[in-house]
Each structure stands twice: as C-alpha cells, then as structure tokens.
XYZ file of C-alpha atoms in Angstrom:
648
model
C 59.971 73.176 -104.967
C 62.547 73.128 -102.071
C 64.879 71.042 -103.882
C 64.562 73.299 -106.532
C 65.230 75.849 -104.136
C 68.244 74.463 -103.494
C 67.228 72.888 -99.957
C 68.432 69.459 -99.104
C 65.421 68.111 -97.064
C 65.619 65.819 -94.273
C 64.597 64.382 -91.402
C 65.940 63.903 -87.950
C 67.730 66.563 -85.627
C 69.331 69.328 -86.292
C 73.397 69.828 -86.847
C 75.724 72.248 -88.079
C 74.436 74.524 -90.304
C 70.870 72.819 -90.522
C 67.907 74.901 -90.603
C 64.256 73.589 -89.118
C 61.572 73.793 -91.383
C 57.686 73.781 -90.401
C 54.425 74.124 -91.862
C 52.626 77.445 -91.183
C 51.366 77.669 -87.666
C 49.074 74.057 -87.838
C 49.443 72.406 -84.156
C 52.463 69.826 -85.739
C 54.349 72.962 -86.571
C 55.016 73.227 -82.466
C 57.523 70.225 -82.621
C 59.474 72.097 -85.034
C 59.614 75.719 -83.299
C 60.696 73.737 -80.172
C 63.666 72.031 -81.682
C 64.864 75.228 -83.164
C 64.508 76.950 -80.039
C 66.126 74.080 -78.216
C 69.184 73.783 -80.544
C 69.610 77.470 -81.750
C 68.883 76.609 -85.459
C 67.535 79.268 -87.543
C 63.523 78.611 -88.320
C 62.035 78.763 -91.671
C 58.158 78.502 -91.926
C 56.610 76.994 -95.451
C 53.217 78.146 -96.343
C 51.099 78.306 -99.504
C 51.449 81.297 -101.676
C 49.141 83.554 -102.818
C 48.338 81.309 -106.025
C 47.894 77.758 -105.143
C 45.559 76.153 -107.540
C 42.782 75.331 -109.589
C 39.749 74.136 -107.269
C 39.790 74.172 -103.349
C 43.536 72.721 -101.935
C 43.195 70.493 -105.116
C 46.783 69.362 -106.595
C 50.056 70.406 -105.938
C 50.997 74.233 -104.833
C 51.884 76.839 -107.697
C 53.564 78.723 -104.729
C 55.209 78.574 -101.616
C 56.277 81.170 -99.545
C 59.851 80.542 -97.421
C 60.120 82.991 -94.527
C 63.042 82.717 -92.417
C 60.981 85.703 -89.936
C 57.716 84.521 -88.785
C 54.949 84.324 -91.492
C 52.760 86.759 -93.483
C 49.293 86.052 -92.030
C 50.696 86.806 -88.065
C 50.532 90.556 -88.335
C 51.498 90.046 -83.963
C 54.866 89.446 -85.197
C 56.904 90.823 -88.335
C 57.766 88.546 -91.291
C 59.561 88.061 -94.344
C 57.035 89.995 -96.173
C 57.066 93.035 -93.775
C 60.774 93.355 -93.822
C 60.412 93.437 -97.643
C 57.501 96.269 -97.826
C 59.532 97.951 -95.573
C 62.999 97.996 -96.797
C 61.367 98.825 -100.177
C 62.492 98.044 -103.272
C 63.088 99.347 -107.002
C 59.313 98.861 -108.440
C 58.497 98.718 -111.965
C 54.964 100.270 -112.246
C 53.781 99.260 -115.673
C 55.038 95.581 -115.510
C 53.445 95.278 -111.950
C 50.346 96.562 -113.339
C 50.534 94.283 -116.069
C 50.549 91.643 -114.195
C 47.588 92.411 -111.611
C 45.790 93.262 -114.985
C 46.851 89.251 -115.915
C 45.635 87.652 -112.752
C 42.527 90.001 -112.928
C 41.677 89.266 -116.471
C 42.347 85.231 -115.900
C 40.394 85.304 -112.912
C 43.251 84.105 -110.803
C 42.988 83.790 -106.706
C 44.481 81.603 -104.311
C 41.814 78.907 -105.254
C 40.128 79.479 -108.523
C 36.939 77.885 -108.978
C 37.350 75.814 -112.139
C 33.170 76.203 -112.890
C 32.343 79.249 -110.811
C 28.887 80.516 -110.192
C 27.443 83.417 -111.509
C 28.562 86.437 -109.445
C 25.027 88.411 -107.831
C 24.304 91.694 -109.073
C 25.490 94.792 -107.459
C 26.090 97.165 -105.596
C 26.260 95.681 -102.182
C 28.798 95.879 -99.331
C 30.970 92.920 -99.150
C 31.233 91.476 -95.702
C 34.150 88.330 -95.474
C 33.553 85.609 -93.472
C 36.741 83.272 -92.708
C 37.161 79.881 -91.119
C 36.657 79.571 -87.748
C 39.936 78.381 -85.625
C 42.469 79.535 -88.901
C 45.772 80.521 -87.773
C 45.559 83.748 -89.713
C 42.490 85.129 -87.264
C 44.972 84.557 -84.044
C 47.687 86.177 -86.202
C 45.729 88.815 -87.293
C 45.180 89.615 -83.909
C 41.406 88.820 -83.753
C 38.703 86.608 -82.297
C 34.861 85.349 -82.875
C 34.155 89.018 -81.542
C 35.879 90.846 -84.612
C 33.744 89.264 -87.044
C 30.522 90.341 -85.358
C 31.835 94.183 -84.958
C 33.042 93.828 -88.600
C 29.522 93.176 -89.743
C 27.992 95.964 -86.995
C 30.355 98.237 -88.690
C 29.256 97.616 -92.165
C 25.285 98.069 -90.953
C 26.056 101.345 -89.414
C 28.304 103.104 -91.740
C 26.625 101.705 -94.755
C 22.421 102.114 -93.113
C 20.916 102.252 -96.755
C 23.453 99.501 -98.333
C 23.008 95.908 -99.240
C 24.901 93.522 -97.172
C 26.342 90.439 -98.715
C 28.319 88.114 -96.361
C 31.049 85.815 -98.325
C 31.185 82.576 -96.985
C 34.372 80.874 -97.386
C 34.521 78.119 -99.642
C 35.503 75.526 -97.059
C 32.584 76.346 -95.016
C 30.305 76.326 -97.846
C 31.456 72.634 -98.672
C 30.620 71.740 -94.670
C 34.466 70.842 -94.213
C 35.136 73.927 -91.996
C 32.438 76.347 -89.553
C 32.879 80.011 -90.249
C 32.054 83.111 -88.153
C 29.103 84.617 -89.785
C 26.272 82.673 -90.914
C 22.426 83.167 -91.854
C 21.655 83.056 -88.259
C 24.138 86.242 -87.596
C 22.383 88.151 -90.554
C 19.341 90.300 -90.261
C 16.489 89.700 -92.371
C 17.358 91.626 -95.641
C 20.873 90.565 -95.335
C 22.502 87.498 -97.324
C 25.113 84.868 -97.186
C 26.961 84.242 -100.612
C 27.883 80.552 -100.333
C 27.816 79.815 -104.167
C 31.395 79.017 -105.452
C 31.886 82.456 -107.142
C 34.951 83.581 -108.567
C 36.537 86.145 -106.237
C 37.311 88.661 -108.873
C 33.610 88.617 -110.262
C 32.439 89.149 -106.780
C 34.434 92.357 -106.342
C 33.536 93.810 -109.290
C 30.000 95.107 -107.755
C 31.326 95.512 -104.458
C 30.968 99.630 -103.066
C 33.560 98.499 -100.520
C 34.954 95.501 -98.716
C 35.323 94.536 -95.207
C 37.528 91.790 -93.902
C 39.656 91.097 -90.898
C 42.677 89.314 -92.350
C 41.240 87.271 -95.950
C 43.573 87.169 -98.597
C 40.286 88.584 -100.666
C 41.083 91.386 -99.047
C 44.286 91.927 -100.826
C 42.926 91.234 -104.033
C 39.888 93.992 -103.046
C 42.850 96.139 -102.964
C 43.896 94.774 -106.528
C 40.598 95.527 -107.768
C 40.497 99.079 -107.127
C 38.163 98.516 -104.063
C 37.538 100.570 -100.700
C 39.073 98.000 -97.890
C 37.650 98.237 -94.495
C 40.463 95.926 -92.531
C 39.821 94.754 -88.784
C 42.924 92.496 -88.161
C 46.580 92.990 -88.942
C 46.565 91.478 -92.300
C 49.578 91.513 -94.216
C 48.490 94.266 -96.375
C 46.902 96.548 -93.242
C 49.046 99.476 -91.870
C 49.949 100.395 -95.518
C 48.223 103.199 -95.897
C 46.024 101.235 -98.590
C 43.077 100.387 -95.964
C 40.950 101.920 -93.709
C 42.101 99.869 -90.395
C 40.285 99.475 -87.158
C 43.968 97.969 -85.496
C 46.776 100.248 -86.048
C 50.399 98.511 -86.555
C 52.683 101.028 -85.461
C 55.724 99.164 -86.416
C 54.931 99.359 -90.193
C 56.088 103.240 -91.311
C 55.826 103.292 -95.129
C 52.909 104.251 -97.224
C 53.003 102.004 -100.372
C 50.959 102.232 -103.651
C 49.241 98.991 -104.780
C 52.074 98.149 -107.350
C 54.790 98.408 -104.389
C 52.304 95.931 -102.462
C 51.731 93.695 -104.994
C 55.350 93.734 -105.923
C 56.391 92.409 -102.761
C 53.518 89.940 -102.148
C 53.590 88.222 -105.825
C 57.077 88.808 -107.080
C 59.406 89.386 -104.270
C 58.035 86.699 -101.531
C 56.844 83.706 -103.144
C 58.806 80.761 -105.213
C 56.440 79.331 -108.110
C 56.400 75.732 -109.424
C 56.597 75.055 -113.348
C 55.094 71.260 -113.531
C 55.855 71.273 -117.156
C 59.804 71.905 -116.818
C 60.324 70.460 -113.628
C 61.089 74.171 -112.344
C 61.283 77.066 -110.662
C 59.654 79.824 -112.689
C 58.459 83.252 -112.391
C 54.669 84.575 -112.032
C 53.829 84.881 -115.653
C 54.475 81.339 -116.065
C 52.930 80.166 -112.780
C 49.931 82.218 -114.007
C 49.895 80.327 -117.436
C 49.784 76.856 -115.612
C 46.793 77.831 -113.456
C 44.860 79.339 -116.977
C 45.484 75.796 -118.825
C 44.927 74.029 -116.149
C 41.622 75.901 -115.233
C 40.407 75.921 -118.756
C 40.647 71.997 -118.713
C 38.798 71.652 -115.429
C 35.918 73.842 -116.579
C 32.571 73.383 -117.884
C 30.060 76.315 -118.620
C 26.912 74.310 -119.709
C 26.887 72.415 -116.137
C 26.929 68.700 -117.125
C 28.357 66.533 -114.685
C 30.757 64.825 -116.654
C 31.674 63.328 -119.811
C 30.414 60.119 -121.672
C 32.720 59.219 -124.606
C 31.353 57.270 -127.603
C 33.836 55.370 -130.031
C 36.988 56.270 -128.158
C 39.158 52.871 -128.450
C 40.495 51.697 -125.650
C 44.005 52.930 -126.352
C 42.630 56.278 -126.226
C 40.789 56.423 -123.034
C 43.757 56.953 -120.862
C 44.952 59.746 -123.280
C 41.267 61.233 -122.612
C 41.286 61.319 -118.770
C 44.770 63.486 -119.553
C 42.396 66.269 -121.339
C 39.723 66.309 -118.697
C 41.384 66.812 -115.315
C 39.941 67.771 -111.890
C 36.452 66.411 -113.236
C 34.139 63.534 -112.469
C 35.911 60.503 -114.055
C 34.688 60.137 -117.603
C 32.189 57.501 -118.505
C 32.950 55.307 -121.835
C 30.538 53.695 -124.191
C 30.855 51.512 -127.502
C 27.503 53.340 -129.238
C 25.590 56.371 -129.036
C 22.759 54.870 -128.064
C 24.713 53.595 -124.796
C 26.373 56.789 -124.213
C 22.816 58.405 -124.482
C 21.920 56.246 -121.928
C 24.408 56.895 -119.315
C 24.411 60.633 -119.971
C 20.778 60.814 -119.491
C 21.292 59.023 -116.061
C 24.297 60.743 -114.607
C 23.588 64.597 -116.192
C 26.347 64.136 -118.294
C 27.311 65.368 -121.664
C 27.974 63.276 -124.522
C 31.374 63.004 -126.486
C 31.244 61.245 -130.006
C 34.671 60.443 -131.656
C 34.561 62.700 -135.168
C 35.851 60.072 -137.235
C 33.638 57.158 -136.611
C 30.430 59.494 -136.075
C 28.426 61.856 -138.885
C 27.839 65.544 -137.539
C 24.194 64.975 -138.128
C 24.647 61.993 -135.376
C 25.358 64.714 -132.424
C 23.271 67.422 -133.783
C 20.382 65.217 -133.382
C 21.301 64.315 -130.026
C 21.801 67.700 -129.168
C 17.850 68.363 -130.203
C 16.909 65.477 -128.118
C 18.252 67.115 -125.233
C 21.464 65.626 -124.561
C 24.553 67.961 -124.737
C 26.502 66.367 -127.233
C 29.981 67.244 -129.010
C 32.733 65.947 -131.560
C 36.083 65.036 -130.397
C 38.899 64.414 -132.602
C 43.086 64.871 -132.706
C 44.180 68.547 -133.408
C 46.649 69.513 -135.891
C 49.613 69.210 -133.760
C 49.335 65.769 -132.610
C 52.321 63.962 -131.441
C 55.693 62.523 -132.541
C 54.344 59.193 -134.277
C 51.401 58.088 -135.811
C 47.928 57.912 -134.488
C 47.699 54.110 -136.383
C 50.849 53.038 -134.050
C 48.527 53.902 -131.161
C 50.891 56.818 -130.615
C 48.795 59.299 -127.726
C 47.839 62.825 -128.520
C 49.076 66.010 -127.653
C 46.275 67.981 -128.824
C 42.699 67.319 -129.149
C 39.605 69.325 -130.224
C 36.043 69.116 -128.333
C 33.846 70.853 -130.750
C 30.045 71.374 -129.264
C 28.506 72.344 -132.556
C 30.014 69.985 -135.642
C 33.321 68.964 -136.250
C 36.218 70.952 -138.299
C 36.358 68.567 -141.224
C 32.801 68.838 -142.130
C 31.870 71.614 -143.567
C 27.992 70.939 -143.756
C 27.338 72.132 -140.729
C 28.951 74.880 -138.479
C 31.436 74.436 -135.917
C 33.123 76.060 -132.874
C 36.560 76.569 -135.403
C 34.333 78.722 -137.562
C 32.556 81.176 -134.684
C 36.566 81.349 -133.763
C 37.645 82.288 -137.009
C 34.885 84.706 -137.250
C 35.826 86.116 -133.475
C 39.362 86.377 -134.630
C 38.628 88.044 -138.363
C 36.620 90.693 -136.175
C 39.711 91.939 -134.256
C 39.603 89.603 -131.035
C 42.998 87.777 -131.941
C 46.449 88.542 -130.175
C 47.984 88.685 -133.649
C 51.221 88.886 -132.167
C 50.897 85.658 -130.318
C 49.706 83.947 -133.377
C 52.513 84.953 -135.473
C 55.147 84.231 -133.046
C 53.618 80.594 -132.810
C 53.893 80.271 -136.560
C 57.044 81.631 -136.930
C 58.271 78.797 -134.218
C 56.314 76.424 -136.158
C 57.784 77.041 -139.499
C 61.289 77.450 -137.934
C 61.346 74.335 -135.966
C 59.702 72.517 -138.839
C 56.736 71.201 -137.074
C 54.065 69.092 -138.544
C 51.014 67.487 -137.101
C 53.153 63.616 -136.935
C 56.509 64.900 -136.943
C 58.133 61.784 -138.553
C 61.697 60.756 -139.084
C 62.173 60.871 -142.718
C 64.507 60.340 -145.322
C 65.965 63.688 -147.275
C 64.796 63.753 -151.451
C 66.960 65.001 -154.139
C 65.830 68.814 -154.599
C 63.990 69.713 -157.692
C 65.486 70.756 -160.856
C 66.585 74.549 -160.945
C 64.108 76.463 -162.577
C 61.100 74.107 -162.525
C 57.702 75.575 -160.576
C 57.238 72.843 -157.708
C 53.616 71.212 -156.927
C 53.160 69.422 -154.194
C 50.428 67.001 -153.725
C 49.819 65.106 -150.543
C 47.526 62.106 -150.885
C 45.370 61.112 -148.034
C 43.588 58.104 -146.534
C 40.843 57.832 -148.935
C 38.403 56.882 -146.423
C 38.854 59.315 -144.170
C 36.435 61.473 -142.437
C 37.659 64.872 -143.966
C 37.435 63.519 -147.586
C 33.687 61.852 -147.118
C 32.079 64.823 -145.583
C 34.093 67.625 -147.541
C 34.793 66.669 -151.176
C 33.114 66.711 -154.277
C 33.918 64.659 -157.276
C 37.139 64.435 -156.244
C 37.820 62.151 -153.444
C 40.572 59.851 -154.721
C 44.484 60.464 -154.583
C 44.295 59.248 -158.095
C 41.770 61.772 -159.053
C 43.940 64.471 -157.306
C 47.226 63.847 -159.027
C 45.452 63.931 -162.265
C 44.041 67.350 -161.432
C 47.031 68.712 -160.122
C 48.872 67.317 -163.209
C 46.166 68.769 -165.921
C 46.618 72.326 -164.462
C 50.373 72.364 -164.239
C 51.712 70.538 -167.258
C 54.902 71.912 -167.133
C 55.363 72.112 -163.343
C 57.418 69.365 -161.431
C 54.672 67.568 -159.665
C 56.181 65.939 -156.416
C 53.288 63.289 -154.884
C 53.544 62.562 -150.849
C 51.793 59.440 -149.989
C 50.429 59.607 -146.708
C 52.123 57.830 -144.065
C 49.258 56.288 -142.684
C 48.903 54.897 -146.223
C 52.847 54.198 -146.607
C 52.268 51.919 -143.608
C 50.088 49.820 -145.027
C 47.341 50.799 -142.454
C 44.578 52.812 -144.235
C 43.219 53.002 -147.655
C 44.402 55.380 -150.478
C 47.327 53.164 -152.445
C 48.383 54.937 -156.052
C 50.343 52.367 -157.958
C 53.406 52.713 -158.432
C 52.785 52.812 -162.456
C 49.961 55.241 -162.033
C 52.176 57.732 -159.586
C 55.153 57.786 -162.094
C 52.976 58.381 -164.551
C 51.417 61.533 -163.012
C 54.263 62.649 -160.762
C 58.373 63.453 -161.438
C 58.653 62.200 -158.243
C 57.474 60.289 -155.549
C 58.066 61.259 -151.820
C 57.977 58.067 -149.851
C 59.003 58.609 -146.619
C 60.486 62.312 -147.068
C 60.349 65.103 -144.760
C 57.202 67.056 -144.837
C 58.872 70.548 -143.707
C 61.481 70.084 -146.559
C 58.716 68.925 -148.877
C 56.774 72.098 -148.118
C 59.799 74.813 -148.100
C 60.506 73.185 -151.386
C 57.179 73.572 -152.997
C 55.973 76.712 -154.982
C 52.482 75.710 -154.479
C 50.330 72.748 -153.120
C 47.602 71.157 -154.504
C 45.100 69.461 -151.870
C 41.994 67.929 -151.250
C 41.630 68.351 -147.483
C 44.673 67.362 -146.245
C 46.009 69.535 -143.212
C 49.379 70.004 -145.377
C 47.203 72.276 -147.181
C 47.009 74.526 -143.863
C 50.838 74.099 -143.080
C 51.860 75.296 -146.297
C 49.506 78.374 -145.663
C 51.569 78.556 -142.798
C 54.823 79.031 -144.987
C 52.970 81.526 -147.387
C 52.495 78.756 -150.050
C 49.877 78.996 -152.435
C 47.124 76.245 -152.004
C 44.359 75.030 -153.960
C 41.784 72.732 -152.638
C 39.184 70.534 -154.415
C 37.554 69.676 -151.164
C 36.667 72.103 -148.291
C 38.799 71.705 -145.284
C 38.437 73.915 -142.613
C 41.192 76.558 -143.919
C 39.256 76.794 -147.077
C 36.329 79.454 -148.094
C 37.942 82.270 -145.738
C 39.921 84.029 -149.085
C 43.274 82.606 -148.134
C 43.121 79.300 -150.555
C 41.959 79.197 -154.171
C 38.922 76.943 -153.903
C 37.487 74.242 -156.473
C 35.532 71.851 -154.040
C 32.133 72.625 -152.681
C 31.573 75.755 -151.889
C 30.951 76.881 -148.374
C 28.650 80.328 -148.180
C 28.403 80.438 -144.404
C 32.186 81.294 -144.452
C 32.100 84.674 -145.075
C 34.543 85.908 -142.869
C 38.053 87.224 -144.327
C 40.448 86.510 -141.818
C 44.252 87.340 -142.081
C 46.582 84.095 -141.971
C 47.774 85.128 -138.430
C 43.944 85.387 -137.425
C 43.851 81.578 -138.657
C 46.523 80.418 -137.145
C 45.102 82.110 -133.874
C 41.663 80.049 -134.247
C 42.646 76.770 -135.373
C 45.893 76.380 -133.179
C 45.240 78.948 -129.989
C 41.643 79.221 -129.278
C 40.132 75.652 -131.067
C 42.474 72.893 -129.562
C 43.177 71.678 -126.206
C 46.595 70.474 -125.241
C 48.466 67.793 -122.930
C 52.052 68.389 -122.370
C 53.772 64.836 -123.485
C 55.915 64.848 -120.915
C 54.012 65.644 -117.659
C 50.568 64.935 -119.038
C 49.084 68.075 -117.993
C 47.375 70.873 -119.895
C 49.181 73.054 -121.394
C 49.852 75.911 -123.976
C 50.554 75.429 -127.790
C 53.861 76.953 -127.170
C 55.251 73.849 -125.207
C 53.704 71.240 -127.674
C 55.805 72.980 -130.295
C 58.749 72.799 -128.272
C 58.079 69.261 -127.347
C 57.580 68.345 -130.914
C 60.524 70.154 -132.110
C 62.876 68.406 -129.392
C 61.138 65.141 -130.762
C 60.175 64.224 -127.572
C 57.970 60.972 -128.441
C 54.166 60.813 -127.617
C 52.966 58.070 -125.262
C 52.034 54.899 -126.864
C 49.429 52.235 -125.456
C 52.222 49.665 -124.393
C 50.816 46.230 -125.117
C 48.396 47.179 -127.690
C 50.668 48.948 -129.681
C 52.630 45.968 -130.041
C 50.036 43.445 -130.738
C 49.272 46.030 -133.436
C 51.882 44.444 -135.404
C 50.717 41.059 -135.049
C 47.178 42.061 -135.524
C 47.996 44.024 -138.997
C 45.476 43.019 -141.047
C 42.793 43.913 -138.345
C 43.351 47.661 -138.504
C 39.305 48.177 -137.059
C 40.925 47.452 -133.684
C 42.716 50.660 -134.045
C 41.439 53.054 -136.583
C 39.241 56.266 -134.998
C-alpha cells in the first residue's frame, strides 16, 4: 500500500528529504520518533484505518492512514484528521449518506466478525469497554478511573435503564485485559462478550457511553446518542455529549462531514483483486465478499468434502477462507464419520452423488449440502484440470436435479418477489453478452455464416452420462435423440449441431457419429466459438445444457427437452418433465440475479480471493487462464483412457 501511495520504503538513517515512518504509538515507534527529532526529518505515523479486516486482526488491512501531523487517536494533540475536519471541504451529503448506509447494510466495522453472535434484545444503555493500556486510552487523556467514572455516569443518568457493557473482542478471547468486567458490575448489569456485530448491538441501544472506542463513532453513524469521556477523534465537534472539552476543535459538524473526513479523505484503501489503491466502495466490496466466504450461519465447525478429486482440493480451500482447514473424504460414509466427531458440515460433490444422499444425511442429523461448478467457470475445461472460478454450495439439493428443491429455486422466488437488484443484474448480463463470456471460454474457430434468410436452430450436445441428464431428462437423453427431435420440429431450418468440448476432447461420453450428425444437421460446429454460435442462431434446442441459459441471456427462444435450472419459470418452451414446484414467474434479469449473483460463490483467478461475479467476467473476458493442477494436468495426457481419475 505504501508503494502504491508513491512512498519508496527503505531502512537505515534518513538523509536528504527522506521521511521517517512509524507504526502508531507502539513502544517500538519511539525509536523512529527519536530519529526524526534528531535529524529534523518529517515524521509520518501509519495506522490501520477504520475498516481493517474480517475477523479480529486477520489478514492484510483494507485501509491505512498516513498522518504527517500526529495520529487520529491522540486527542491531546492535533492530527491530520483533525486538520481535515477543522478546514472542512465540500461535502456531497447524499453520496456520504449512501456510503454510510452501504457500510451499515453490509455490517462492516474495523474488525467485522464473520460469524456474529445474536445481539441481545433491547432496550439497553451500552457502555463500551476497551483494552487496558491501549495507546488510544492515554491519547484520549483517559485512565482506568475514566472508565469507572463512565460506568457511574451511565448508572446515575439512567436510573431505570438496563446497563450492558460491551467487552472488547480481544478481551473476550483472553488475549488482553479490559477495564470493566463482571466483577465491577452490579447484579442487574451484564457484560456482552459474545462476538456480536457492532451494528447489530447498536440497533437496540438507547444511549452509548464511550471513552475513545471506534464503536462510539459507529454509534454516531447509526444515529445513537453518544456520551464521550475521552478526547476521541469524533468528540468536540458538536455531535457528542463530551465530558472533556477540546477547545481547539471549533467547528460544529454534521454526521456526513465527519464521515467524509474519516472514511473518504483521511485513509487510503487497498484492492487486493487488482493490486491497486481504490475507493471506499471497492474496499467495502472486498470485505463484503471475504465475509460471505467466511460466514457459516449454521454453526458447523468446518467442512468435510466427499468425492472431491485430489486436484480440486486446493481450489475448494480458496472458497472457504478464514475457516478451520477443510477435511476431505473418499466416501460419504467417511465424511459423515468425520463430521459427527468434529461438528462439521458435509459437502457432497454434486456430479458424484445423487441429491437423495444429501437429503438422507440431513435427516440423520448431519448438516449436508452439495457442491458443484458454477456457471462462469474458467478459461479452459474442467476435464483438463482447470481450476474453477465459481462454485455453488447448495444446502437443499443441487441446481441440476429438478426432482428436489434447491437453494437456487429459493433465490429465483425471492428475486421474482422483488428482492433483486435488477439494475445490477441487467448490467452483468450486458457485460457477459458484450464480452462473449461463457462457462469455459475456450479458444475456438470461427465457422462460415449460415445461409441468408434461413431460420437457424442451434443444438448443443452434452456429456450423456452427465448428472444433469441423468436427473433432469425424460425420454430424450442422448445427443442423437435431441438432434432428431430438433430436426423433426424444424424441417426447413438450418440446424447447427455443436458437440460438447469434453466429448470433442475424447474425455467424456456422447459422441454422435459423423454420418448421423451430417444426416440431421446442416453444419457440425466442431471447435466453434460458442458466443458466435449463440449470436448467429435464431433459436436453441437443448436437453439441459447451460448454453440454453446463455441463449436466454441473448434474448433467444429456448426449447428444453429436459428440466434444467432455467426451465419451468415461464422463460422457455418446456417439452421435458414438468416441475410444478417452479410456480414463480421471474423476469430474465431476476433469473440472472438468482443464478449468477446470489447462488454461486466466486474466487478471482488471479488473486485467489473471494470476489463478485463482475470481476470474474472481467477476468474471463480478458482470457485470464484458470490455474491448473500442475503435475496432474500433465499426467492426464498419459492417462487419457483412465478418465475416472479426473471426472467429477
């Protein structure tokens, strides 16, 4: 981050116009301050910003402050933040309010808990404890007595109020000590040491008492009444009821002015996806996706994956960061035993297990779900051991099995009931179509255009032993049967047959002989570019192929002889087995929201970090290759006849 902020970081004695950088006010920083005093070099104090990470101190910081005046938590002396607040700057209140709401909605704090405990029911008076000896205490002109005075004031000023003392997370884990504890509280008062999300605990607080904690600042953003007993960075501006005046702070600020300086002007933010400095909104996006990847709302103590081949395991770890290291098992039985003994959730690899297995395990008391590749996967085939950029983790079933409910179906219903961001879904769909992004994004040949005036029907082949066909098809379940049905229904059309790339590569079943293909199709598009075929066709016929969904994205009519995840919602012509359960009628962008934004999890192929679908689309459009499984990938060429080694 310092390099990106145009600082050349070196060690040694400063010379010339060199500046001395120190970290905060830790004891080790005294050496740097002494050197700056001795040499006359300018001093820059570096500290974490107000958004740091998911989890207490884990991972690299999302923001830094670089202060050449002082440091924000030392209220006894000026700081760069104080100068910003005193000088003022044009504030776009609507934009600042929008970003405050974004942080609040996404529940982001300095250390956002990935799996927050449930906040207590209110109302209550919230008294905020801090870590004993922290530099921000002395910097705020506070001592241990200040915390006792704060607690006494909360009692006196709220004689009928319920007192709730918020313990600092590092105190709750035993790493540090605080100033207030159960021993200092009366019988009807309590300490809150559970890892609640700060925004959740502020909702029910009728008043907040603090010395210098950042929670006091967040309480202001949340609209709480705040009593401040130390010289905190947010005190003295007319927004808090202050026990200690700070005469040099002369302005009266709005919440938006305080936020603009603290969150928009004072810190710098880091985007690990692009290895670049970024704005606040991008940093929020990074933290949001890290939190989603780390959260585990069912209380399971980790994951056990069954049926995941060796080459997939590193990829799976990327999708579950910040958790206990996942376990792997070769069978559902082995996975179940590990899950029972270690309080973990079982994930069955979808193409290897039927949904019934997951449902039966759930009924037996073992939390179980299914995992499978997502719909925007990679530049390169899974059969070539290219790692996936998206996976789906489904706790009910799996998208390709219409015989049982799935999380995706719930997302579609929610979207159809008005819970989708349609502008974002439409923008994502537009970028996909414009960039020509598909599931595998293979290099391909261009084929001659169809004859002018012909109605063009595209028929994509599939892997015939694929689970989506086994679970989602009726009488037609072969590529030859699909091709015959398409030709019979479209006798005058120009029919293009597109073999599946895994079948073309000789890795999976589903070959239609040249003679049969040429007898039924006007063109066989071997190794042809999928986006060009989708653009050229007027309609598409499929069993359950993802190309049907990709055709819908381009506004093409789609006929389904099976029941893929996008069928049964009123967007396709359905000739396969009916699915009465799918009674919602989403728009196309509502389906996009459910299938591409809400349902999958994504990992950036470059940084290996959790990310949004928009970034994956950018990577795939740029041809960023997915990571491969090294030696195993090379061995595949030698073991081409042993496809069981790499098949899902």
